[in-house]
Coordinates of C-alpha atoms in Angstrom, one line a residue:
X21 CA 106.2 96.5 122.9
X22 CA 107.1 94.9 120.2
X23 CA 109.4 97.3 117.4
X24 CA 109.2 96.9 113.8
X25 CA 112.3 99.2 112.0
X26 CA 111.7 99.2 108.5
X27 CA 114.8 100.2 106.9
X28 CA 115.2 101.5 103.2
X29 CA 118.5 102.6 102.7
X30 CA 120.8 100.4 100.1
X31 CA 124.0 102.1 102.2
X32 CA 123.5 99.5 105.2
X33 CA 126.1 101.9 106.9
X34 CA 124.6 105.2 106.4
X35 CA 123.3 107.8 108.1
X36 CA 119.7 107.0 108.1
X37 CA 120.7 103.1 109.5
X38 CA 123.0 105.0 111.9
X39 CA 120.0 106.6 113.5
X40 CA 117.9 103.8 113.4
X41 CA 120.9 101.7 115.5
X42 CA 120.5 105.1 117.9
X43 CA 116.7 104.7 117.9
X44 CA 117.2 100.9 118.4
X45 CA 119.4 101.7 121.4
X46 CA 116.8 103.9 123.3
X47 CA 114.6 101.4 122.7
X48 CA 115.8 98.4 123.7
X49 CA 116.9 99.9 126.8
X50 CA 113.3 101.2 127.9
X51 CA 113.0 97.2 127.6
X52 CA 110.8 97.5 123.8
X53 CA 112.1 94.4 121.6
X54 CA 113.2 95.6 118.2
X55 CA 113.2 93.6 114.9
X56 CA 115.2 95.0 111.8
X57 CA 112.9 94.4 108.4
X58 CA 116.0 95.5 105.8
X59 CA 113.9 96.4 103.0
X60 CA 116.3 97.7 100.6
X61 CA 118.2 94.5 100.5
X62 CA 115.2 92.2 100.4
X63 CA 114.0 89.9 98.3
X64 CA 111.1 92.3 97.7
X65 CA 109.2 92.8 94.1
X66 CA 107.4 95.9 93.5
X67 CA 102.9 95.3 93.8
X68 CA 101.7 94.8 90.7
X69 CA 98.3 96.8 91.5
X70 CA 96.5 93.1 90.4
X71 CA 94.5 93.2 93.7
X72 CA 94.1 89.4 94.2
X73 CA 94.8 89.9 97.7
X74 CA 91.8 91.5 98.0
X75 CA 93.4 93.9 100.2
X76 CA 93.6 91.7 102.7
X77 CA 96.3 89.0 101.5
X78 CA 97.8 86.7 100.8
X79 CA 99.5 88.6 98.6
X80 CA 99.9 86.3 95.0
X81 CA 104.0 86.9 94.6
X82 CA 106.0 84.6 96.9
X83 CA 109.1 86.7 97.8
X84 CA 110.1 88.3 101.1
X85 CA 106.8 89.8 101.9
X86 CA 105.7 86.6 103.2
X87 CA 107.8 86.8 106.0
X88 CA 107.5 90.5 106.7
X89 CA 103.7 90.3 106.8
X90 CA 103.6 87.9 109.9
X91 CA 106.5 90.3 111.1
X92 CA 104.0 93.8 110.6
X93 CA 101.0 91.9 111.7
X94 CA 103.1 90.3 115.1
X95 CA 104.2 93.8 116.0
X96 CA 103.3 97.4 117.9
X97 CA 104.9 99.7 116.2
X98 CA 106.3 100.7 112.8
X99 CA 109.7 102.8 112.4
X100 CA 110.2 104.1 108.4
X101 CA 113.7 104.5 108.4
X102 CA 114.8 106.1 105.0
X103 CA 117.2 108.7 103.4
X104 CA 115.8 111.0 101.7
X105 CA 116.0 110.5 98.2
X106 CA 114.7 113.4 95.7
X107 CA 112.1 114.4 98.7
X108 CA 110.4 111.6 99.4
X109 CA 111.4 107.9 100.9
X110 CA 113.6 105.8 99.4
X111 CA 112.3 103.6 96.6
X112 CA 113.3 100.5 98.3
X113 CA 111.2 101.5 101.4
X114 CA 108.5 102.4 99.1
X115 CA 108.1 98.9 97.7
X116 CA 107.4 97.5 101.3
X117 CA 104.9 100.1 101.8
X118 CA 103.4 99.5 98.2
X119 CA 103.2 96.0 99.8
X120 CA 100.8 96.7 102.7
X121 CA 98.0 96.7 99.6
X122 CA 97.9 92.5 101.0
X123 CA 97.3 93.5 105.1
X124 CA 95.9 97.3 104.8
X125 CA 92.6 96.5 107.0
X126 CA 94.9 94.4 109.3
X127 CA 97.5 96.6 110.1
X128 CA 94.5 99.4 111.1
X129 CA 92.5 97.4 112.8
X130 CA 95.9 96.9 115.4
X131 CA 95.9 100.7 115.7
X132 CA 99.7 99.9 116.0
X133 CA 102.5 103.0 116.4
X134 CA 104.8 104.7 114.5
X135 CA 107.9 107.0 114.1
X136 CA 109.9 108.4 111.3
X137 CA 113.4 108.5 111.0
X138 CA 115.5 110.2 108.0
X139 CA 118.6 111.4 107.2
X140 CA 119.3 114.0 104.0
X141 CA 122.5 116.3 102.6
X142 CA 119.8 119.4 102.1
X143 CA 119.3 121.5 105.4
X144 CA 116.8 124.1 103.5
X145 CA 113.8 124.5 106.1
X146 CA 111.6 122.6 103.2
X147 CA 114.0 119.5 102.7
X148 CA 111.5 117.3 103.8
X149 CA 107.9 118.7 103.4
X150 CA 106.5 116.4 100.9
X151 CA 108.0 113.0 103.3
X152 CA 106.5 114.3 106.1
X153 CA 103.2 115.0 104.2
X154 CA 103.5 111.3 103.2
X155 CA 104.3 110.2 106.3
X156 CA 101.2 112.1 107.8
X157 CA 98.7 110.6 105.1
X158 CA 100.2 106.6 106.0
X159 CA 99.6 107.8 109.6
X160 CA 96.0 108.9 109.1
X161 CA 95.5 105.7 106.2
X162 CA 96.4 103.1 108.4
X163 CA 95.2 104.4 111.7
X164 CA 99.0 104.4 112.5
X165 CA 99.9 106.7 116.3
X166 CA 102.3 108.7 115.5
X167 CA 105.0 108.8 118.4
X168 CA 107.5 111.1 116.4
X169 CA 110.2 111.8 113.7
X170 CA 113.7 112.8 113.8
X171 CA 114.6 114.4 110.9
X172 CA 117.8 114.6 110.0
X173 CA 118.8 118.3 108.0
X174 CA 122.4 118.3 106.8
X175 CA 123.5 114.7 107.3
X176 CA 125.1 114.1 104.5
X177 CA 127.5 112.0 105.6
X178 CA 128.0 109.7 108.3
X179 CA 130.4 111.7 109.9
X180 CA 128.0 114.9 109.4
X181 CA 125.3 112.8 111.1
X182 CA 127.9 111.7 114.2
X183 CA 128.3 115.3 114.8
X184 CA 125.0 116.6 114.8
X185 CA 122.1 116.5 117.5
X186 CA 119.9 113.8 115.8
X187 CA 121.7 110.7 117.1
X188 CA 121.0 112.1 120.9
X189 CA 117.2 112.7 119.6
X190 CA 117.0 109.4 117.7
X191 CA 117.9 107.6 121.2
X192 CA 115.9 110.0 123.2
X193 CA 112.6 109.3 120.6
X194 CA 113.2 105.2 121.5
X195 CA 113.9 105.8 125.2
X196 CA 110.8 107.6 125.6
X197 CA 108.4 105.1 124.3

């Protein structure tokens, strides 16, 4: 199978990264290929909501997207890697999503799978409702198979995130695909 991680933390070092490299791990070693689209330091503009694509592409702006459609549309399998910023995804992982306006009908009609992956400071039992609700409506939108999440309560840091249990489960979730 053919891996797509879609990272969108700025902090290429962090903890969300750190349990995508754990996911990517797992995964490699169940013999998956893995391809790293590093959204948040992409040349990436924001959709413009002009719909010349016609929901189905090419998408008029000629920046990074270009690439990361034949990327999406090449792979099995979507991994949204973010922090969690203020409850939801990152806005730099947001913009790539935004983006899929251009290849909506072909990314469902691949029926491809997907995990999430996220790291945030808060450990409150609701610190990531509304992601996960998110998450759940891109799953059903795009016909997307959900395979799993690992979602990191109380990872602050990247040394919190080292010492908890969601590296092992990070690995674990791309081992057992």
């Amino acid at each position: 199978m053919k891996i797509l991680v879609l990272e969108g933390s700025p902090n290429r070092h962090g903890s969300s990264n750190f349990l995508a490299e754990e996911f990517i791990r797992g995964a490699r070693e169940a013999g998956h290929t893995v391809e790293i689209i590093d959204a948040a330091h992409a040349d990436l503009h924001p959709c413009t909501g002009c719909v010349r694509c016609g929901y189905e592409g090419p998408c008029v702006q000629k920046d990074g997207m270009e690439q990361f459609r034949r990327q999406i549309l090449d792979g099995d399998m979507l991994v949204f890697v973010t922090p969690l910023y203020y409850y939801g995804m990152s806005a730099q992982l947001k913009i790539l999503v935004d983006r899929f306006c251009a290849i909506n009908s072909s990314i469902t009609r691949k029926h491809m799978k997907s995990a999430l992956l996220c790291a945030a400071w808060n450990a409150d039992s609701w610190t990531f409702e509304a992601l996960e609700a998110h998450y759940r409506t891109l799953v059903r939108y795009l016909d997307l198979d959900d395979q799993g999440a690992v979602l990191g309560r109380g990872c602050g840091t990247l040394s919190m995130t080292k010492r908890s249990r969601y590296p092992k489960l990070a690995y674990e979730l791309g081992r057992r695909l």
